[in-house]
Short mmCIF file of C-alpha atoms and ligand atoms in Angstrom, two decimals:
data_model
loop_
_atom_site.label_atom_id
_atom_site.label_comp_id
_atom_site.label_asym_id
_atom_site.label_seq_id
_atom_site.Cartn_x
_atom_site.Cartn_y
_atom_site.Cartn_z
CA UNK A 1 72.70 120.35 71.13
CA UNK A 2 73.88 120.30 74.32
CA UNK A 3 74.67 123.93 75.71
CA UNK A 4 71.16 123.13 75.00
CA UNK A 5 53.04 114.69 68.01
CA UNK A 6 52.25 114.21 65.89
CA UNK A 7 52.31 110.76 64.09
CA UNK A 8 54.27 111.24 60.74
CA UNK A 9 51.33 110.72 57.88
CA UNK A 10 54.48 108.96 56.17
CA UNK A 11 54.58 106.38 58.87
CA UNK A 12 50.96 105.82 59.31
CA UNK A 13 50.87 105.01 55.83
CA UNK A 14 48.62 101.77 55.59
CA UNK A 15 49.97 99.50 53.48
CA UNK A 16 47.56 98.25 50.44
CA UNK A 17 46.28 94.86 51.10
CA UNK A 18 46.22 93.78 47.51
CA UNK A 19 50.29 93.76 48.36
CA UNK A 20 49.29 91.54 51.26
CA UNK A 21 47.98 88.75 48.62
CA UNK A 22 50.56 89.18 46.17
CA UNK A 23 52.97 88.63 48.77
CA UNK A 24 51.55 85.79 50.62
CA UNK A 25 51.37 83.98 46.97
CA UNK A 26 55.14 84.63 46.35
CA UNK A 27 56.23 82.83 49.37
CA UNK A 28 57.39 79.89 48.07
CA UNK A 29 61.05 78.80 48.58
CA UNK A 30 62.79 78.33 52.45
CA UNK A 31 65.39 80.84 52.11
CA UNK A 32 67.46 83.49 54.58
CA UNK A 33 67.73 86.90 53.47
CA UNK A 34 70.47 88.10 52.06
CA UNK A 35 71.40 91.75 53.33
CA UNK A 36 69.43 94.76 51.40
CA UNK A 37 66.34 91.91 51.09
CA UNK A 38 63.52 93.65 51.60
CA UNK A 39 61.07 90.96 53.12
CA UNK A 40 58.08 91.03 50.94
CA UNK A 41 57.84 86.83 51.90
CA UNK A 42 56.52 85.54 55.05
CA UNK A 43 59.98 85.52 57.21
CA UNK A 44 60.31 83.64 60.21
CA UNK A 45 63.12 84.79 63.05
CA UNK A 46 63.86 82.95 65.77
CA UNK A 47 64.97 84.60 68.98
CA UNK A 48 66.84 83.11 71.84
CA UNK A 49 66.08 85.75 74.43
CA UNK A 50 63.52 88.80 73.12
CA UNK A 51 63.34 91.67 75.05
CA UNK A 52 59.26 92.56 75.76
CA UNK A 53 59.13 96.27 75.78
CA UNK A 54 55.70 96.41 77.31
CA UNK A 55 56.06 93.53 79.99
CA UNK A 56 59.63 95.35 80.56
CA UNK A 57 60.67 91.23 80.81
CA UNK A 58 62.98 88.59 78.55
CA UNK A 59 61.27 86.05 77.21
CA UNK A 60 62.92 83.04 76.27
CA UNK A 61 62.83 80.89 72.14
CA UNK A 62 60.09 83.66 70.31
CA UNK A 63 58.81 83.35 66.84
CA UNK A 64 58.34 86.59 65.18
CA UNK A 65 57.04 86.82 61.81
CA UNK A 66 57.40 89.22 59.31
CA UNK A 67 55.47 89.60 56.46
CA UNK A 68 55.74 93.41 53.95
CA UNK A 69 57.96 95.30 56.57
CA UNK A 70 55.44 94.22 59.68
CA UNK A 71 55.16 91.93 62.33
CA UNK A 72 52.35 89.67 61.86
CA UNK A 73 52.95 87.32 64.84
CA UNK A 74 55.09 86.57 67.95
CA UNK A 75 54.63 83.03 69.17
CA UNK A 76 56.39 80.64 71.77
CA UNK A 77 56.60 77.96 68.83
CA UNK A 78 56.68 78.11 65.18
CA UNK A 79 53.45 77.12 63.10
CA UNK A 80 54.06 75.66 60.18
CA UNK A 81 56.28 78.50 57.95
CA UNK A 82 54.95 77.13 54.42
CA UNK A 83 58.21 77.97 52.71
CA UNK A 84 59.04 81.37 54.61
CA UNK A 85 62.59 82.60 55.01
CA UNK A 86 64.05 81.25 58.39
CA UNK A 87 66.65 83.61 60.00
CA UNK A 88 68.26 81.80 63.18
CA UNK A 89 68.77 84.25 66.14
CA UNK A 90 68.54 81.88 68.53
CA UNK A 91 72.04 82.19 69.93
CA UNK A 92 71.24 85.99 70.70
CA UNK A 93 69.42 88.69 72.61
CA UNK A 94 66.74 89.85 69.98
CA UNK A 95 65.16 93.47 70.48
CA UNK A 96 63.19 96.26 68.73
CA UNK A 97 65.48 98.45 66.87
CA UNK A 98 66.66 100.85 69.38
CA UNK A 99 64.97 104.63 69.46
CA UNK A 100 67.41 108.20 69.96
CA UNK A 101 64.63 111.08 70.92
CA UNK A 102 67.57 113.28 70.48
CA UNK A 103 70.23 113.75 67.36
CA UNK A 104 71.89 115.98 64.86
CA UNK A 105 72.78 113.90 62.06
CA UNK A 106 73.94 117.33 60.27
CA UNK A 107 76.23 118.72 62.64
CA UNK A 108 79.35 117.47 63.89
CA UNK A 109 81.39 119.21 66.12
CA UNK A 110 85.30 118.71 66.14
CA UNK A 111 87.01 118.30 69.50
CA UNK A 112 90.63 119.86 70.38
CA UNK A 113 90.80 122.28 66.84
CA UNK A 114 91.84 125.90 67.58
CA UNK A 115 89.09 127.74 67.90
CA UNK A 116 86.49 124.67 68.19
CA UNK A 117 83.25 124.97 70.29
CA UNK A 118 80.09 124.60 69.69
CA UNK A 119 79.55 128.17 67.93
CA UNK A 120 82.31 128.75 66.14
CA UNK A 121 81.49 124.89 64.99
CA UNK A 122 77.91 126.18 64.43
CA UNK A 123 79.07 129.23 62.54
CA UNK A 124 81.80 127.20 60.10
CA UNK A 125 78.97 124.61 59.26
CA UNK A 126 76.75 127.73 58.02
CA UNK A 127 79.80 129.48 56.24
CA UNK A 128 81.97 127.54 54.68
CA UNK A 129 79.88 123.85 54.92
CA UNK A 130 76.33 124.57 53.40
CA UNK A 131 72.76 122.74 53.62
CA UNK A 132 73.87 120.25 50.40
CA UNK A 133 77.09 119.52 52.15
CA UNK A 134 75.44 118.72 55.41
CA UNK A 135 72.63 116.54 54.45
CA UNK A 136 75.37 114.61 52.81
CA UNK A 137 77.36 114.15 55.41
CA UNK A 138 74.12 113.49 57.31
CA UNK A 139 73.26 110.62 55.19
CA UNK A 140 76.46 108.81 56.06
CA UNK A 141 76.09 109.66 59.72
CA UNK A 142 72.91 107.98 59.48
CA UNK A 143 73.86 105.38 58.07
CA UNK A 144 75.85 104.63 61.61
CA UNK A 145 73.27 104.93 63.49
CA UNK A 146 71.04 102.12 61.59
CA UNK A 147 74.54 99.92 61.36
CA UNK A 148 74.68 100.21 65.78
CA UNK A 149 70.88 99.22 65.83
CA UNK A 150 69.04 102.69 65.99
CA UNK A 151 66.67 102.50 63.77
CA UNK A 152 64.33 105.54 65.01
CA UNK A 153 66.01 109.44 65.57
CA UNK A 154 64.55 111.95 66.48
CA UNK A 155 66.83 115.02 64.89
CA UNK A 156 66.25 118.19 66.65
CA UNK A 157 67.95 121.11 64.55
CA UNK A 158 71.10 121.74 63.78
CA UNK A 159 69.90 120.67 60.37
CA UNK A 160 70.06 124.27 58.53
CA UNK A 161 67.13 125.39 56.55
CA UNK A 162 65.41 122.19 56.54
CA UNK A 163 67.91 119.88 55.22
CA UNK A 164 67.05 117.73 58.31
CA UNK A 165 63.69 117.29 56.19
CA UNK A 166 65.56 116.31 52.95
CA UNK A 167 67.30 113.56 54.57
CA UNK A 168 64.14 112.59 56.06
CA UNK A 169 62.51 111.83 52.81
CA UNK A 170 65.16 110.54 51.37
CA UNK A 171 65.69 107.68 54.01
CA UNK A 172 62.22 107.09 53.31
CA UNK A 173 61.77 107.08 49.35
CA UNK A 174 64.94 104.67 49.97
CA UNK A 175 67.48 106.48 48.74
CA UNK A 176 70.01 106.39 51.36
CA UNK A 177 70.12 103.93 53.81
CA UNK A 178 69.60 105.09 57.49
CA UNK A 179 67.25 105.61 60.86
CA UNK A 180 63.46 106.61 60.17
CA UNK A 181 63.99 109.96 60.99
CA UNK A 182 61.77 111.99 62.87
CA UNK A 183 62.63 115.87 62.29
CA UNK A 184 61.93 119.53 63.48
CA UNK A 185 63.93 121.89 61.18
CA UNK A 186 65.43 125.04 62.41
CA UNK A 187 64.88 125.07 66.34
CA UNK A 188 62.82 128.21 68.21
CA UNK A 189 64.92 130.15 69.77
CA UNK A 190 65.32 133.73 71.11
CA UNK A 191 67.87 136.28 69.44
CA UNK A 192 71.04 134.98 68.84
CA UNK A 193 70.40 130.98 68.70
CA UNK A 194 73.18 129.23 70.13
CA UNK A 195 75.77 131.50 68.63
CA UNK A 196 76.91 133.66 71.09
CA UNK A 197 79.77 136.39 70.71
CA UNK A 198 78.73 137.16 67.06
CA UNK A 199 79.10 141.21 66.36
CA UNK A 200 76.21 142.86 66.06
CA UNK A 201 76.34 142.98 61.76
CA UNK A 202 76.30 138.89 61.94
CA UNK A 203 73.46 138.46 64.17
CA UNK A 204 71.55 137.68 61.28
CA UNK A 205 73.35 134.55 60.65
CA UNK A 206 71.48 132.98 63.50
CA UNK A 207 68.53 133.00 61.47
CA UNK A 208 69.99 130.31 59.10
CA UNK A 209 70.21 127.61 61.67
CA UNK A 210 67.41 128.52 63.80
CA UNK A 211 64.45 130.41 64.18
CA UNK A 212 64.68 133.47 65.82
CA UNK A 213 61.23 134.36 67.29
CA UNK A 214 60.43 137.87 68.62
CA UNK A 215 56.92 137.94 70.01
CA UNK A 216 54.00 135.84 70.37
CA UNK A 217 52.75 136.96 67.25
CA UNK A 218 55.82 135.50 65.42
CA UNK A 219 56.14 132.70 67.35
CA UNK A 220 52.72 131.53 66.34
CA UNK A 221 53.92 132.23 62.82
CA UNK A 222 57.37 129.97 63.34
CA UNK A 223 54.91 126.95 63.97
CA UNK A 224 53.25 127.60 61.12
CA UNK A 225 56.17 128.12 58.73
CA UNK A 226 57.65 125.01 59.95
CA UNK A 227 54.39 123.08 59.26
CA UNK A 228 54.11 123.62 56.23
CA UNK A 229 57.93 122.70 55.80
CA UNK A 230 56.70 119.23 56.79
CA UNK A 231 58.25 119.07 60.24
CA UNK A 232 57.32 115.83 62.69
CA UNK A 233 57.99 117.69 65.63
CA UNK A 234 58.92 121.50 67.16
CA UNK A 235 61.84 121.88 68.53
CA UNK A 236 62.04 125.06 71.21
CA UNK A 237 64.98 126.79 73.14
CA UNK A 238 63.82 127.78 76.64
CA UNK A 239 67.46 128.48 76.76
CA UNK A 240 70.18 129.31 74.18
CA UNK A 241 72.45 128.54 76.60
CA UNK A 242 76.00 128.63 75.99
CA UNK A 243 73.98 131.66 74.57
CA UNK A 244 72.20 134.36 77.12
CA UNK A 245 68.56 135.24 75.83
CA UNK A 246 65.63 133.68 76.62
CA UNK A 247 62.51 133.00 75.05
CA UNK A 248 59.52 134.02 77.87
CA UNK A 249 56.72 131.51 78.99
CA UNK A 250 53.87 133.28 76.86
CA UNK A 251 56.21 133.14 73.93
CA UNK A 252 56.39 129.20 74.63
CA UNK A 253 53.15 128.77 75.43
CA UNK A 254 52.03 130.54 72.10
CA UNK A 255 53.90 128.02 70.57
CA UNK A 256 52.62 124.63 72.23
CA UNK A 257 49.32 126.05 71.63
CA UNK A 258 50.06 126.55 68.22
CA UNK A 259 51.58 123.39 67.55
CA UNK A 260 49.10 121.16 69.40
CA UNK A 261 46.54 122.68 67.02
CA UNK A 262 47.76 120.21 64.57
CA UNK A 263 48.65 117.32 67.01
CA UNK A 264 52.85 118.48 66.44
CA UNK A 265 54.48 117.67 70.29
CA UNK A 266 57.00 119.79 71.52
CA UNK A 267 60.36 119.28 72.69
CA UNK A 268 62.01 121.93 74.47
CA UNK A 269 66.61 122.34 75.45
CA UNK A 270 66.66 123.22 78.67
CA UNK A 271 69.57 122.93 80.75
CA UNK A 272 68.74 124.86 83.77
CA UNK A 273 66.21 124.38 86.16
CA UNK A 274 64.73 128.13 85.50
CA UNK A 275 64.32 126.95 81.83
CA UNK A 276 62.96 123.90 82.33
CA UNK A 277 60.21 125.00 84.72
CA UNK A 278 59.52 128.01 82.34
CA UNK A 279 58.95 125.03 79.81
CA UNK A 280 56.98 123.01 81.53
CA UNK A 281 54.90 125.92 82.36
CA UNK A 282 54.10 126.57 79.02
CA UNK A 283 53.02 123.11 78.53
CA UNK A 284 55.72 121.55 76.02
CA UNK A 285 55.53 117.86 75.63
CA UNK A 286 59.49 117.09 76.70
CA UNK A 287 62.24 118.70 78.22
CA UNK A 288 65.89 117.71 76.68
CA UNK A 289 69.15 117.50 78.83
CA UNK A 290 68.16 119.18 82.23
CA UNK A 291 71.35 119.08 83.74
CA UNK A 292 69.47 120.59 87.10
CA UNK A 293 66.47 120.10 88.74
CA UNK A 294 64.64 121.36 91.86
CA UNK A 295 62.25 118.87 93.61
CA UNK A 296 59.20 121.69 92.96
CA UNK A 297 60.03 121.42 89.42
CA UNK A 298 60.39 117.54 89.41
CA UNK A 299 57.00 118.18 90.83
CA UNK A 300 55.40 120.38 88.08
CA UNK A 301 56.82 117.66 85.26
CA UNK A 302 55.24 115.15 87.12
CA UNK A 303 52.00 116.93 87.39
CA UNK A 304 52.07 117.58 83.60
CA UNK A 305 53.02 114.64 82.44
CA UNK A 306 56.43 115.73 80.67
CA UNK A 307 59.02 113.46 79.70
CA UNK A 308 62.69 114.22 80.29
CA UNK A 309 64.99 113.45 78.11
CA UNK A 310 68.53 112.84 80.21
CA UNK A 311 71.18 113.64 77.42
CA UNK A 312 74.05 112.07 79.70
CA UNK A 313 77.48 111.74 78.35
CA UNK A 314 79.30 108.21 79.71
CA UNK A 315 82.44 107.75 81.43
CA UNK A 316 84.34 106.78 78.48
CA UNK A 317 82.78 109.16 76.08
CA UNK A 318 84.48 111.56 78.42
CA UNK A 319 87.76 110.72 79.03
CA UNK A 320 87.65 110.34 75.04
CA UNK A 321 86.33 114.15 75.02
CA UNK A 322 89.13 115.12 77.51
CA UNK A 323 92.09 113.25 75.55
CA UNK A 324 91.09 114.44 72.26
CA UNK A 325 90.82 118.15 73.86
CA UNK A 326 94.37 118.00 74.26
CA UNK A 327 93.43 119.28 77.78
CA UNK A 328 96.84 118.89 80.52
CA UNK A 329 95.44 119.38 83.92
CA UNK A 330 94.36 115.61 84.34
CA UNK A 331 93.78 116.62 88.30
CA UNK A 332 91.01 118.97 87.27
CA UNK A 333 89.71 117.51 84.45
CA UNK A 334 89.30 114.42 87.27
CA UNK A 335 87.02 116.50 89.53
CA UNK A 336 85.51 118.20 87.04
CA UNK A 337 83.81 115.05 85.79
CA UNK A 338 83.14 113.40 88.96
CA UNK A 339 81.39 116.40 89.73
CA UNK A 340 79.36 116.46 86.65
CA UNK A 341 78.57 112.94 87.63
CA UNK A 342 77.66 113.43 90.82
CA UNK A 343 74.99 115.40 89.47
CA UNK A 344 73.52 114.12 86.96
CA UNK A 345 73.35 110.53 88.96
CA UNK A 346 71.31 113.02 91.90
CA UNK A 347 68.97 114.10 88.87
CA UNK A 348 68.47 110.87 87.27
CA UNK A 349 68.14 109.23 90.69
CA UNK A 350 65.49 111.72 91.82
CA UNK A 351 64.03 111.70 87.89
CA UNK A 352 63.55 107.76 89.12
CA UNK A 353 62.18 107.86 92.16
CA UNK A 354 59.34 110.89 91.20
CA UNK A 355 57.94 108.22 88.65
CA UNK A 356 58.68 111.09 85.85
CA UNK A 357 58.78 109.09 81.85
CA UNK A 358 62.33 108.74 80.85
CA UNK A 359 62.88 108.49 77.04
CA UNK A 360 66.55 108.20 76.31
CA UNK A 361 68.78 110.30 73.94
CA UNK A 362 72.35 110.68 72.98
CA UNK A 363 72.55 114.52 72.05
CA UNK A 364 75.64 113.08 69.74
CA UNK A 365 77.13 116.06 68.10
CA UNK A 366 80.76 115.35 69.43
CA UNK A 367 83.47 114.24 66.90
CA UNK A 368 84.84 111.15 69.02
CA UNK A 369 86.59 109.52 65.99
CA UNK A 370 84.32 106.44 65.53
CA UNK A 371 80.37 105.87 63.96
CA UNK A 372 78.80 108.36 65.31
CA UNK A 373 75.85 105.46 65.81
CA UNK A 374 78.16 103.81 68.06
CA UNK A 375 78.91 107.01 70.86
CA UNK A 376 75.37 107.44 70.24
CA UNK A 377 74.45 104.11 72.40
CA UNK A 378 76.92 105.36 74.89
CA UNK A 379 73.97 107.43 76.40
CA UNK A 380 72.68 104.54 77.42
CA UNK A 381 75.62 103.33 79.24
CA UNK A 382 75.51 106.54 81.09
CA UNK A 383 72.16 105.49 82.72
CA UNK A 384 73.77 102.80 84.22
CA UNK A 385 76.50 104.68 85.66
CA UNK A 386 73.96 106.96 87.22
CA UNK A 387 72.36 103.85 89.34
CA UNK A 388 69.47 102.86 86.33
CA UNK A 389 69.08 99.14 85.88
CA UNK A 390 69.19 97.16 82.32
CA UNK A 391 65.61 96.77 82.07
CA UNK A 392 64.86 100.50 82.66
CA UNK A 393 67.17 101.21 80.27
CA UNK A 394 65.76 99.60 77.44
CA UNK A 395 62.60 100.96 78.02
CA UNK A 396 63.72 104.07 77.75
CA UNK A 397 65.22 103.26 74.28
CA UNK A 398 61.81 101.51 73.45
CA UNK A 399 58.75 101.98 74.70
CA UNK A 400 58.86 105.35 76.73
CA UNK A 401 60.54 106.65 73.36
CA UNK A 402 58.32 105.16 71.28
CA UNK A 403 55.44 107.19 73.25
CA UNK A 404 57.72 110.27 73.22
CA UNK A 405 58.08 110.46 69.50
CA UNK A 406 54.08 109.27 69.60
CA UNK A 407 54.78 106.34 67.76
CA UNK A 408 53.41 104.10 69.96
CA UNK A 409 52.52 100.45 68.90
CA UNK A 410 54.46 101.08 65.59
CA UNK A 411 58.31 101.20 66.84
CA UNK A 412 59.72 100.21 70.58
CA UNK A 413 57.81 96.90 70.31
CA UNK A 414 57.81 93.83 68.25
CA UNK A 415 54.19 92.48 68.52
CA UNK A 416 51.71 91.76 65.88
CA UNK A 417 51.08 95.56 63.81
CA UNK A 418 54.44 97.17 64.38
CA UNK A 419 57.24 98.19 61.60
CA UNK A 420 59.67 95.09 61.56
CA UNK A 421 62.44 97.39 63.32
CA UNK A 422 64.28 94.21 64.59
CA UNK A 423 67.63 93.60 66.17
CA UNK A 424 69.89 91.40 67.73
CA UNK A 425 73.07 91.11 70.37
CA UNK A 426 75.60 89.07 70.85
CA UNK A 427 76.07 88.00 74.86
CA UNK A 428 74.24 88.71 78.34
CA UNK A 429 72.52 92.01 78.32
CA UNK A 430 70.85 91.14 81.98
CA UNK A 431 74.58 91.46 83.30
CA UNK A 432 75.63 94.05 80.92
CA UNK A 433 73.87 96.64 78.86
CA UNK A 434 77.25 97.24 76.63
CA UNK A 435 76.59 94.17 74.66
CA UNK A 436 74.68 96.45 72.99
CA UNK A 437 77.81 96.73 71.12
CA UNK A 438 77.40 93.38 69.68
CA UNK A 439 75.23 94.30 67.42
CA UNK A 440 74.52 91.17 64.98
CA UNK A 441 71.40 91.98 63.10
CA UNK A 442 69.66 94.84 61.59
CA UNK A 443 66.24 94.57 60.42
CA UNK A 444 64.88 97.80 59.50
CA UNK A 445 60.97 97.49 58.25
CA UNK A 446 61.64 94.07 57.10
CA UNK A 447 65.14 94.89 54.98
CA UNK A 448 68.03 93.01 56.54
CA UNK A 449 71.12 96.22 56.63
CA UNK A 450 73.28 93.69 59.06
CA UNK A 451 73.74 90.60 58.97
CA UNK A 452 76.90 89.06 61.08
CA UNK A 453 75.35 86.05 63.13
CA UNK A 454 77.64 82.96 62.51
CA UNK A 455 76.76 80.54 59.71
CA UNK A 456 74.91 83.34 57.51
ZN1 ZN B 1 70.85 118.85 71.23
#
């Protein structure tokens, strides 16, 4: 939240090749998928415009074909298709299914109740909500996010005791339709979690939505428990903040060194600029949100090689925050949030010019009363308020995130070997990255979830 690699063996999973055959023999009628097809044919898509993550560039009429949930081939003209499906995008803007490095599908946080805020929000979802409740909930909030043409999270916490993994598998065994989900269980934190102002006797309840680490020795121990949970990824606090304690560099360090044992990246909330040097210091793979930066530690990311992950709220995400707060003093409000602009544009700006890997992610916890998918994208939109241009953008949706979660090659790209993770917009997205909400077709390893170009 906000106040705040290893490659999953699941996706790595080669696929058997007597499949391959079987498959290649069953292609036999020209047909378009219907929604919930799972391509095991040869399908053929045609793209008007694709996006190339890696040439950062729009190419114009692309073949891609799919065959078992992979891309086997793009081409500037199609070969002879031998009775594949045909699906006709060519009136659209076809790209790889976007990538969030930053959600929690199992916590939802509702704006303008008495007594709302993100502990007391925290604390209700622990009390009176339960792990079963919210993975259920997180099921249908994932569903959103495949439905606006995410097709990759990356939850970190927020998730209970490992119900973020639950929902993992069962997106993946099929179950429930959503993202591939990338997941880190209960977040590292120091005493207290994100909870602040609990008495002393409830303290303890921190423990059930993160994990409080005292000492190296224990943090060492928290990577391990968390392996063997199945996690894709550790999630640390060098901050609690809205809460006050603070995990120290040696603790962090013992727990990159830990989790880089077994090839596990780390992704560290850090708001301040004292947290996020402390967790670049200690060597952690990413650092989410930093609101504030110095130019020495711009420097020290840079030297290190640490993505940032800008968790930016958008213009309209915020007046939607500020009505729905029930909030009165519009004049303050006002110059509160061109303030908070005017900052983070100076920190993605500087973020820019420093050459320092930009992977993008929504942070979407807020209860803005619509798909939770759709104010997801809305980070995005916030990049180009702060001064970032389209194609930068959908890098950082693509390929920078693809190399964040370290799932390079397989998601962020549509070239020969990657998961058929395929969508498509309706309208000009070289003059205006919010035709991302267009969205027209979702491919998701080869299954069609949307379907609303014309004529199909
Ligand atoms: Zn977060």
């Amino acid at each position: 939240m906000r106040s705040p690699q290893a490659s999953s063996p699941r996706m790595s999973r080669p696929f058997p090749a007597f499949l391959l055959i079987l498959s290649a023999a069953a292609a036999l009628h020209p047909q378009a998928l219907a929604i919930g097809e799972q391509a095991s044919r040869t399908t053929v898509i045609k793209a008007g415009r694709l996006f190339d993550s890696e040439k950062g560039a729009f190419l114009d009429n692309q073949y891609i074909t799919v065959q078992n949930g992979r891309v086997v081939g793009v081409e500037a003209s199609m070969k002879d298709p031998k009775g594949a499906n045909i699906i006709d995008l060519g009136k659209y803007t076809v790209l790889p299914g976007l990538i969030d490095c930053h959600t929690h599908l199992l916590f939802l946080e509702k704006i303008g109740r008495q007594g709302s805020g993100l502990s007391s929000e925290s604390v209700a979802a622990l009390v009176f909500e339960g792990d079963a409740l919210r993975a259920l909930h997180g099921a249908a909030r994932a569903k959103t996010f495949l439905e606006a043409g995410i097709t990759t999270v990356q939850d970190l916490g927020n998730g209970g005791q490992f119900a973020d993994v639950a929902l993992r598998d069962a997106i993946e065994d099929g179950s429930v339709d959503g993202s591939r989900m990338r997941v880190s269980g209960p977040g590292l934190s120091a005493e207290g979690g994100q909870l602040p102002g609990l008495l002393y006797r409830h303290l303890p309840l921190a423990n059930d939505e993160y994990r409080i680490v005292r000492g190296v020795d224990d943090a060492v121990a928290a990577v391990r428990e968390h392996l063997v949970m199945g996690v894709d990824v550790i999630k640390v606090y060098a901050d609690s903040a809205p809460n006050v304690a603070r995990l120290s560099v040696a603790e962090m360090a013992a727990i990159v060194k830990e989790a880089h044992r077994y090839g596990l990246r780390v992704s560290a909330h850090a708001v301040s600029d004292t947290s996020v040097r402390d967790a670049a210091l200690a060597g952690v793979d990413s650092v989410e949100h930093a609101y504030s930066l110095s130019d020495e530690t711009i420097q020290l990311l840079k030297e290190k090689n640490i993505f940032v992950v800008p968790t930016l709220l958008s213009s309209d995400s915020l007046a939607r925050y500020v009505e729905l707060s029930g909030e009165v003093d519009k004049d303050v409000i006002k110059k509160q949030l061109q303030s908070m602009h005017e900052r983070n544009r100076d920190v993605l700006q500087r973020l820019m010019k420093n050459g320092i890997a930009i992977a993008s992610g929504s942070d979407e916890y807020l209860d803005l009363n619509m798909p939770q998918g759709q104010s997801a994208k809305r980070v995005l939109y916030a990049y180009a308020e702060c001064g970032m241009g389209v194609l930068d953008i959908l890098r950082t949706t693509s390929i920078n995130a693809a190399k964040q979660l370290r799932l390079e090659n397989k998601v962020g790209v549509i070239k020969t070997g990657s998961f058929a993770d395929i969508i498509a917009v309706e309208g000009s997205l070289e003059k205006d990255i919010r035709v991302l909400d267009n969205i027209r077709f979702v491919m998701k390893g080869g299954k069609v979830y949307v379907d609303s170009s014309a004529g199909r």
